[in-house]
Amino acid sequence: AQSVTQPDIHITVSEGASLELRCNYSYGATPYLFWYVQSPGQGLQLLLKYFSGDTLVQGIKGFEAEFKRSQSSFNLRKPSVHWSDAAEYFCAVDGSNDYKLSFGAGTTVTVRA
Amino acid sequence: AAGVIQSPRHLIKEKRETATLKCYPIPRHDTVYWYQQGPGQDPQFLISFYEKMQSDKGSIPDRFSAQQFSDYHSELNMSSLELGDSALYFCASSLGGRYNTEAFFGQGTRLTVV
């Protein structure tokens, strides 16, 4: 079975500082990996995804993520956080190529001025 | 660009009542997925349809049923509602049932059972 762990429930970061959100997955083979962002009361927006190829994936809004097979990780990063990045971030895995996603518990990001 | 439309956006029902949530996929998308996100929880996969046939099933209670119609819209029917059914219900759509395109999520229907 596939599963995702996001170790950090809540992260507070200063505006302009860098951000890294951790994601570890459990799956036998190389899964499809996703990062979604959810603003309060809003739906899920896809930030980026990894299927294969280059392990450093660029996404929208200046986010990137790196797939590390040896660590079973897919951490999300942003060099300089903006106040509008305050939201909840979900890492998700799909091991069967059918969009039956398993989500992590989410990490809430608070941005302070 | 057209997105996934879910209706209603908000719904309040009493225990033991029924509810119907609707999802209108992006035009030409033939695959629909339903997810349930409880308060403070991560989204959980419920069920999916491809070309009007159920393609996969997750943790969907027996009290719930869903279908996809000829115009590809989908409805999630929920009966004998319980307080624990209060959640945000997401629908997503994609084309081809596989990764021909990514799946796009709607804004969700917030169901409150009182």
PDB file of C-alpha atoms in Angstrom:
ATOM      1  CA  ALA A   1       0.000   0.000   0.000  1.00  0.00           C
ATOM      2  CA  GLN A   2       1.104   3.517  -0.645  1.00  0.00           C
ATOM      3  CA  SER A   3       1.308   6.172   2.048  1.00  0.00           C
ATOM      4  CA  VAL A   4       2.677   9.640   2.628  1.00  0.00           C
ATOM      5  CA  THR A   5       4.127  11.223   5.740  1.00  0.00           C
ATOM      6  CA  GLN A   6       4.466  14.943   6.254  1.00  0.00           C
ATOM      7  CA  PRO A   7       6.417  15.257   9.505  1.00  0.00           C
ATOM      8  CA  ASP A   8       5.737  18.948  10.052  1.00  0.00           C
ATOM      9  CA  ILE A   9       2.196  19.876  11.025  1.00  0.00           C
ATOM     10  CA  HIS A  10       2.846  23.608  11.170  1.00  0.00           C
ATOM     11  CA  ILE A  11       5.691  25.805   9.953  1.00  0.00           C
ATOM     12  CA  THR A  12       6.093  29.521  10.528  1.00  0.00           C
ATOM     13  CA  VAL A  13       8.432  31.415   8.261  1.00  0.00           C
ATOM     14  CA  SER A  14       9.272  35.081   7.795  1.00  0.00           C
ATOM     15  CA  GLU A  15       8.375  36.768   4.544  1.00  0.00           C
ATOM     16  CA  GLY A  16      11.356  36.627   2.217  1.00  0.00           C
ATOM     17  CA  ALA A  17      12.879  33.646   3.968  1.00  0.00           C
ATOM     18  CA  SER A  18      13.257  30.244   2.375  1.00  0.00           C
ATOM     19  CA  LEU A  19      10.782  27.437   2.937  1.00  0.00           C
ATOM     20  CA  GLU A  20      11.173  23.679   2.850  1.00  0.00           C
ATOM     21  CA  LEU A  21       8.338  21.253   3.454  1.00  0.00           C
ATOM     22  CA  ARG A  22       9.160  17.614   4.009  1.00  0.00           C
ATOM     23  CA  CYS A  23       7.412  14.661   2.451  1.00  0.00           C
ATOM     24  CA  ASN A  24       8.290  10.985   2.755  1.00  0.00           C
ATOM     25  CA  TYR A  25       6.464   8.302   0.864  1.00  0.00           C
ATOM     26  CA  SER A  26       6.116   4.590   1.162  1.00  0.00           C
ATOM     27  CA  TYR A  27       5.724   2.599  -2.010  1.00  0.00           C
ATOM     28  CA  GLY A  28       7.476  -0.364  -3.545  1.00  0.00           C
ATOM     29  CA  ALA A  29       8.333   1.151  -6.888  1.00  0.00           C
ATOM     30  CA  THR A  30       8.723   4.734  -8.051  1.00  0.00           C
ATOM     31  CA  PRO A  31       5.376   6.390  -7.509  1.00  0.00           C
ATOM     32  CA  TYR A  32       3.861   9.452  -9.032  1.00  0.00           C
ATOM     33  CA  LEU A  33       4.288  12.324  -6.569  1.00  0.00           C
ATOM     34  CA  PHE A  34       2.411  15.568  -6.205  1.00  0.00           C
ATOM     35  CA  TRP A  35       2.320  18.704  -4.132  1.00  0.00           C
ATOM     36  CA  TYR A  36      -0.975  20.564  -3.719  1.00  0.00           C
ATOM     37  CA  VAL A  37      -1.753  23.834  -1.995  1.00  0.00           C
ATOM     38  CA  GLN A  38      -5.047  24.639  -0.320  1.00  0.00           C
ATOM     39  CA  SER A  39      -5.940  28.144   0.802  1.00  0.00           C
ATOM     40  CA  PRO A  40      -8.622  28.489   3.493  1.00  0.00           C
ATOM     41  CA  GLY A  41     -12.015  27.510   2.125  1.00  0.00           C
ATOM     42  CA  GLN A  42     -10.570  26.798  -1.294  1.00  0.00           C
ATOM     43  CA  GLY A  43      -9.966  23.763  -3.411  1.00  0.00           C
ATOM     44  CA  LEU A  44      -6.738  21.969  -4.102  1.00  0.00           C
ATOM     45  CA  GLN A  45      -4.337  23.519  -6.556  1.00  0.00           C
ATOM     46  CA  LEU A  46      -1.565  21.473  -8.090  1.00  0.00           C
ATOM     47  CA  LEU A  47       1.861  23.031  -7.519  1.00  0.00           C
ATOM     48  CA  LEU A  48       3.955  20.397  -9.248  1.00  0.00           C
ATOM     49  CA  LYS A  49       4.238  16.714  -9.985  1.00  0.00           C
ATOM     50  CA  TYR A  50       6.906  14.101 -10.577  1.00  0.00           C
ATOM     51  CA  PHE A  51       6.427  11.144 -12.871  1.00  0.00           C
ATOM     52  CA  SER A  52       9.923  10.326 -14.089  1.00  0.00           C
ATOM     53  CA  GLY A  53      13.057  11.927 -15.478  1.00  0.00           C
ATOM     54  CA  ASP A  54      14.757  14.923 -13.914  1.00  0.00           C
ATOM     55  CA  THR A  55      14.492  14.574 -10.167  1.00  0.00           C
ATOM     56  CA  LEU A  56      14.275  18.331  -9.630  1.00  0.00           C
ATOM     57  CA  VAL A  57      10.826  19.486 -10.619  1.00  0.00           C
ATOM     58  CA  GLN A  58       9.802  23.083 -11.136  1.00  0.00           C
ATOM     59  CA  GLY A  59       6.259  24.128 -10.342  1.00  0.00           C
ATOM     60  CA  ILE A  60       4.068  27.173 -10.254  1.00  0.00           C
ATOM     61  CA  LYS A  61       4.449  30.141  -7.923  1.00  0.00           C
ATOM     62  CA  GLY A  62       8.207  29.663  -7.683  1.00  0.00           C
ATOM     63  CA  PHE A  63       8.062  26.268  -5.984  1.00  0.00           C
ATOM     64  CA  GLU A  64      10.308  23.332  -6.740  1.00  0.00           C
ATOM     65  CA  ALA A  65      10.616  19.832  -5.360  1.00  0.00           C
ATOM     66  CA  GLU A  66      13.338  17.218  -5.461  1.00  0.00           C
ATOM     67  CA  PHE A  67      12.694  13.498  -5.686  1.00  0.00           C
ATOM     68  CA  LYS A  68      15.258  11.455  -3.773  1.00  0.00           C
ATOM     69  CA  ARG A  69      14.734   7.754  -4.235  1.00  0.00           C
ATOM     70  CA  SER A  70      17.360   6.786  -1.635  1.00  0.00           C
ATOM     71  CA  GLN A  71      15.503   8.763   1.015  1.00  0.00           C
ATOM     72  CA  SER A  72      11.973   8.110  -0.282  1.00  0.00           C
ATOM     73  CA  SER A  73      11.461  11.840  -0.109  1.00  0.00           C
ATOM     74  CA  PHE A  74       9.889  14.543  -2.227  1.00  0.00           C
ATOM     75  CA  ASN A  75      10.543  17.794  -0.364  1.00  0.00           C
ATOM     76  CA  LEU A  76       9.044  21.069  -1.515  1.00  0.00           C
ATOM     77  CA  ARG A  77      11.097  24.260  -1.504  1.00  0.00           C
ATOM     78  CA  LYS A  78      10.728  27.937  -2.222  1.00  0.00           C
ATOM     79  CA  PRO A  79      13.700  30.317  -2.008  1.00  0.00           C
ATOM     80  CA  SER A  80      11.742  33.382  -0.892  1.00  0.00           C
ATOM     81  CA  VAL A  81       8.303  33.155   0.657  1.00  0.00           C
ATOM     82  CA  HIS A  82       5.574  35.722   0.031  1.00  0.00           C
ATOM     83  CA  TRP A  83       2.699  36.439   2.419  1.00  0.00           C
ATOM     84  CA  SER A  84       0.333  34.910  -0.141  1.00  0.00           C
ATOM     85  CA  ASP A  85       2.057  31.543   0.330  1.00  0.00           C
ATOM     86  CA  ALA A  86       0.327  31.123   3.686  1.00  0.00           C
ATOM     87  CA  ALA A  87      -1.806  28.031   3.155  1.00  0.00           C
ATOM     88  CA  GLU A  88      -1.941  24.321   3.772  1.00  0.00           C
ATOM     89  CA  TYR A  89       0.291  22.124   1.655  1.00  0.00           C
ATOM     90  CA  PHE A  90      -0.398  18.502   0.860  1.00  0.00           C
ATOM     91  CA  CYS A  91       1.984  15.940  -0.533  1.00  0.00           C
ATOM     92  CA  ALA A  92       0.298  13.095  -2.388  1.00  0.00           C
ATOM     93  CA  VAL A  93       1.351   9.818  -3.968  1.00  0.00           C
ATOM     94  CA  ASP A  94      -0.191   7.654  -6.640  1.00  0.00           C
ATOM     95  CA  GLY A  95       1.365   4.274  -7.158  1.00  0.00           C
ATOM     96  CA  SER A  96      -1.050   2.945  -9.724  1.00  0.00           C
ATOM     97  CA  ASN A  97      -1.291   5.670 -12.363  1.00  0.00           C
ATOM     98  CA  ASP A  98      -4.997   6.142 -11.871  1.00  0.00           C
ATOM     99  CA  TYR A  99      -5.118   9.276  -9.744  1.00  0.00           C
ATOM    100  CA  LYS A 100      -6.252   7.364  -6.700  1.00  0.00           C
ATOM    101  CA  LEU A 101      -4.181   9.682  -4.589  1.00  0.00           C
ATOM    102  CA  SER A 102      -3.077   9.125  -1.028  1.00  0.00           C
ATOM    103  CA  PHE A 103      -2.508  12.423   0.710  1.00  0.00           C
ATOM    104  CA  GLY A 104      -0.290  13.302   3.620  1.00  0.00           C
ATOM    105  CA  ALA A 105      -1.786  14.972   6.666  1.00  0.00           C
ATOM    106  CA  GLY A 106      -0.734  18.373   5.371  1.00  0.00           C
ATOM    107  CA  THR A 107       1.568  21.127   6.587  1.00  0.00           C
ATOM    108  CA  THR A 108       0.143  24.506   7.496  1.00  0.00           C
ATOM    109  CA  VAL A 109       2.439  27.376   6.572  1.00  0.00           C
ATOM    110  CA  THR A 110       2.152  30.694   8.368  1.00  0.00           C
ATOM    111  CA  VAL A 111       4.056  33.672   6.971  1.00  0.00           C
ATOM    112  CA  ARG A 112       4.970  36.456   9.363  1.00  0.00           C
ATOM    113  CA  ALA A 113       5.861  39.957   8.258  1.00  0.00           C
TER     114      ALA A 113
ATOM    115  CA  ALA B   1     -10.565  28.431 -18.908  1.00  0.00           C
ATOM    116  CA  ALA B   2     -13.396  26.252 -17.678  1.00  0.00           C
ATOM    117  CA  GLY B   3     -12.783  24.472 -14.406  1.00  0.00           C
ATOM    118  CA  VAL B   4     -14.447  21.711 -12.456  1.00  0.00           C
ATOM    119  CA  ILE B   5     -17.755  22.937 -11.130  1.00  0.00           C
ATOM    120  CA  GLN B   6     -19.254  21.544  -7.962  1.00  0.00           C
ATOM    121  CA  SER B   7     -22.680  22.302  -6.622  1.00  0.00           C
ATOM    122  CA  PRO B   8     -23.812  23.273  -4.194  1.00  0.00           C
ATOM    123  CA  ARG B   9     -20.852  24.979  -2.569  1.00  0.00           C
ATOM    124  CA  HIS B  10     -22.391  24.663   0.858  1.00  0.00           C
ATOM    125  CA  LEU B  11     -25.029  22.293   2.154  1.00  0.00           C
ATOM    126  CA  ILE B  12     -26.556  21.853   5.573  1.00  0.00           C
ATOM    127  CA  LYS B  13     -28.516  18.704   6.326  1.00  0.00           C
ATOM    128  CA  GLU B  14     -29.912  17.039   9.392  1.00  0.00           C
ATOM    129  CA  LYS B  15     -28.981  13.578  10.597  1.00  0.00           C
ATOM    130  CA  ARG B  16     -30.629  10.770   8.675  1.00  0.00           C
ATOM    131  CA  GLU B  17     -31.418  13.028   5.724  1.00  0.00           C
ATOM    132  CA  THR B  18     -30.077  12.512   2.234  1.00  0.00           C
ATOM    133  CA  ALA B  19     -27.822  14.741   0.168  1.00  0.00           C
ATOM    134  CA  THR B  20     -26.800  14.861  -3.466  1.00  0.00           C
ATOM    135  CA  LEU B  21     -23.586  16.505  -4.551  1.00  0.00           C
ATOM    136  CA  LYS B  22     -22.962  17.304  -8.176  1.00  0.00           C
ATOM    137  CA  CYS B  23     -19.764  17.589 -10.142  1.00  0.00           C
ATOM    138  CA  TYR B  24     -19.397  18.971 -13.653  1.00  0.00           C
ATOM    139  CA  PRO B  25     -16.001  18.086 -15.089  1.00  0.00           C
ATOM    140  CA  ILE B  26     -13.910  20.182 -17.404  1.00  0.00           C
ATOM    141  CA  PRO B  27     -15.291  19.874 -20.952  1.00  0.00           C
ATOM    142  CA  ARG B  28     -13.989  16.745 -22.719  1.00  0.00           C
ATOM    143  CA  HIS B  29     -12.794  15.203 -19.477  1.00  0.00           C
ATOM    144  CA  ASP B  30     -14.176  11.692 -19.169  1.00  0.00           C
ATOM    145  CA  THR B  31     -12.890  10.741 -15.728  1.00  0.00           C
ATOM    146  CA  VAL B  32     -14.204  11.933 -12.388  1.00  0.00           C
ATOM    147  CA  TYR B  33     -12.847  11.348  -8.883  1.00  0.00           C
ATOM    148  CA  TRP B  34     -14.469  12.038  -5.528  1.00  0.00           C
ATOM    149  CA  TYR B  35     -12.565  12.820  -2.340  1.00  0.00           C
ATOM    150  CA  GLN B  36     -13.717  13.510   1.216  1.00  0.00           C
ATOM    151  CA  GLN B  37     -11.768  15.840   3.502  1.00  0.00           C
ATOM    152  CA  GLY B  38     -12.875  15.839   7.125  1.00  0.00           C
ATOM    153  CA  PRO B  39     -12.102  18.791   9.423  1.00  0.00           C
ATOM    154  CA  GLY B  40      -8.347  19.039   9.831  1.00  0.00           C
ATOM    155  CA  GLN B  41      -7.868  15.880   7.799  1.00  0.00           C
ATOM    156  CA  ASP B  42      -6.232  15.082   4.501  1.00  0.00           C
ATOM    157  CA  PRO B  43      -8.439  14.262   1.520  1.00  0.00           C
ATOM    158  CA  GLN B  44      -9.476  10.623   1.271  1.00  0.00           C
ATOM    159  CA  PHE B  45     -10.293   8.980  -2.040  1.00  0.00           C
ATOM    160  CA  LEU B  46     -13.889   7.784  -2.277  1.00  0.00           C
ATOM    161  CA  ILE B  47     -14.604   6.612  -5.804  1.00  0.00           C
ATOM    162  CA  SER B  48     -13.805   7.282  -9.449  1.00  0.00           C
ATOM    163  CA  PHE B  49     -15.487   6.873 -12.812  1.00  0.00           C
ATOM    164  CA  TYR B  50     -14.120   6.534 -16.309  1.00  0.00           C
ATOM    165  CA  GLU B  51     -16.412   6.673 -19.304  1.00  0.00           C
ATOM    166  CA  LYS B  52     -19.471   6.351 -17.078  1.00  0.00           C
ATOM    167  CA  MET B  53     -18.229   3.174 -15.435  1.00  0.00           C
ATOM    168  CA  GLN B  54     -16.898   2.911 -11.907  1.00  0.00           C
ATOM    169  CA  SER B  55     -13.147   2.559 -12.225  1.00  0.00           C
ATOM    170  CA  ASP B  56     -12.009   2.412  -8.619  1.00  0.00           C
ATOM    171  CA  LYS B  57     -13.388   2.495  -5.128  1.00  0.00           C
ATOM    172  CA  GLY B  58     -11.850   3.718  -1.925  1.00  0.00           C
ATOM    173  CA  SER B  59     -13.179   4.287   1.555  1.00  0.00           C
ATOM    174  CA  ILE B  60     -16.729   5.068   0.517  1.00  0.00           C
ATOM    175  CA  PRO B  61     -19.428   4.069   3.007  1.00  0.00           C
ATOM    176  CA  ASP B  62     -22.207   1.777   1.829  1.00  0.00           C
ATOM    177  CA  ARG B  63     -24.642   4.625   2.547  1.00  0.00           C
ATOM    178  CA  PHE B  64     -23.049   6.546  -0.300  1.00  0.00           C
ATOM    179  CA  SER B  65     -23.465   5.865  -3.982  1.00  0.00           C
ATOM    180  CA  ALA B  66     -22.286   7.675  -7.058  1.00  0.00           C
ATOM    181  CA  GLN B  67     -22.653   7.584 -10.790  1.00  0.00           C
ATOM    182  CA  GLN B  68     -21.414   9.298 -13.889  1.00  0.00           C
ATOM    183  CA  PHE B  69     -23.929  10.319 -16.490  1.00  0.00           C
ATOM    184  CA  SER B  70     -23.837  10.425 -20.286  1.00  0.00           C
ATOM    185  CA  ASP B  71     -22.687  14.056 -20.238  1.00  0.00           C
ATOM    186  CA  TYR B  72     -19.871  12.981 -17.870  1.00  0.00           C
ATOM    187  CA  HIS B  73     -21.144  14.896 -14.899  1.00  0.00           C
ATOM    188  CA  SER B  74     -21.221  12.920 -11.696  1.00  0.00           C
ATOM    189  CA  GLU B  75     -23.418  12.834  -8.625  1.00  0.00           C
ATOM    190  CA  LEU B  76     -22.568  11.604  -5.163  1.00  0.00           C
ATOM    191  CA  ASN B  77     -25.647  10.468  -3.267  1.00  0.00           C
ATOM    192  CA  MET B  78     -25.421  10.260   0.482  1.00  0.00           C
ATOM    193  CA  SER B  79     -28.175   8.708   2.580  1.00  0.00           C
ATOM    194  CA  SER B  80     -28.814   8.316   6.304  1.00  0.00           C
ATOM    195  CA  LEU B  81     -26.424  11.159   6.964  1.00  0.00           C
ATOM    196  CA  GLU B  82     -24.374  11.059  10.129  1.00  0.00           C
ATOM    197  CA  LEU B  83     -22.590  13.848  11.970  1.00  0.00           C
ATOM    198  CA  GLY B  84     -19.294  12.318  10.882  1.00  0.00           C
ATOM    199  CA  ASP B  85     -20.176  12.888   7.244  1.00  0.00           C
ATOM    200  CA  SER B  86     -19.581  16.597   7.747  1.00  0.00           C
ATOM    201  CA  ALA B  87     -16.672  17.318   5.464  1.00  0.00           C
ATOM    202  CA  LEU B  88     -15.462  19.047   2.354  1.00  0.00           C
ATOM    203  CA  TYR B  89     -16.160  16.891  -0.677  1.00  0.00           C
ATOM    204  CA  PHE B  90     -13.910  17.394  -3.665  1.00  0.00           C
ATOM    205  CA  CYS B  91     -14.444  16.324  -7.201  1.00  0.00           C
ATOM    206  CA  ALA B  92     -11.624  16.166  -9.724  1.00  0.00           C
ATOM    207  CA  SER B  93     -11.639  15.423 -13.433  1.00  0.00           C
ATOM    208  CA  SER B  94      -9.130  14.289 -16.006  1.00  0.00           C
ATOM    209  CA  LEU B  95      -9.009  13.026 -19.573  1.00  0.00           C
ATOM    210  CA  GLY B  96      -8.431   9.435 -20.496  1.00  0.00           C
ATOM    211  CA  GLY B  97      -8.409   7.866 -17.069  1.00  0.00           C
ATOM    212  CA  ARG B  98      -4.648   7.886 -17.065  1.00  0.00           C
ATOM    213  CA  TYR B  99      -1.954  10.524 -17.051  1.00  0.00           C
ATOM    214  CA  ASN B 100      -2.766  11.938 -20.426  1.00  0.00           C
ATOM    215  CA  THR B 101      -3.612  15.035 -18.488  1.00  0.00           C
ATOM    216  CA  GLU B 102      -3.461  15.939 -14.850  1.00  0.00           C
ATOM    217  CA  ALA B 103      -6.561  15.893 -12.722  1.00  0.00           C
ATOM    218  CA  PHE B 104      -8.068  19.228 -11.816  1.00  0.00           C
ATOM    219  CA  PHE B 105      -9.921  19.705  -8.564  1.00  0.00           C
ATOM    220  CA  GLY B 106     -13.094  21.660  -8.009  1.00  0.00           C
ATOM    221  CA  GLN B 107     -13.495  24.025  -5.083  1.00  0.00           C
ATOM    222  CA  GLY B 108     -15.455  21.479  -3.142  1.00  0.00           C
ATOM    223  CA  THR B 109     -18.845  21.182  -1.494  1.00  0.00           C
ATOM    224  CA  ARG B 110     -18.866  21.777   2.232  1.00  0.00           C
ATOM    225  CA  LEU B 111     -21.440  19.491   3.810  1.00  0.00           C
ATOM    226  CA  THR B 112     -22.493  20.140   7.379  1.00  0.00           C
ATOM    227  CA  VAL B 113     -24.668  17.571   9.106  1.00  0.00           C
ATOM    228  CA  VAL B 114     -26.468  18.848  12.206  1.00  0.00           C
TER     229      VAL B 114
END
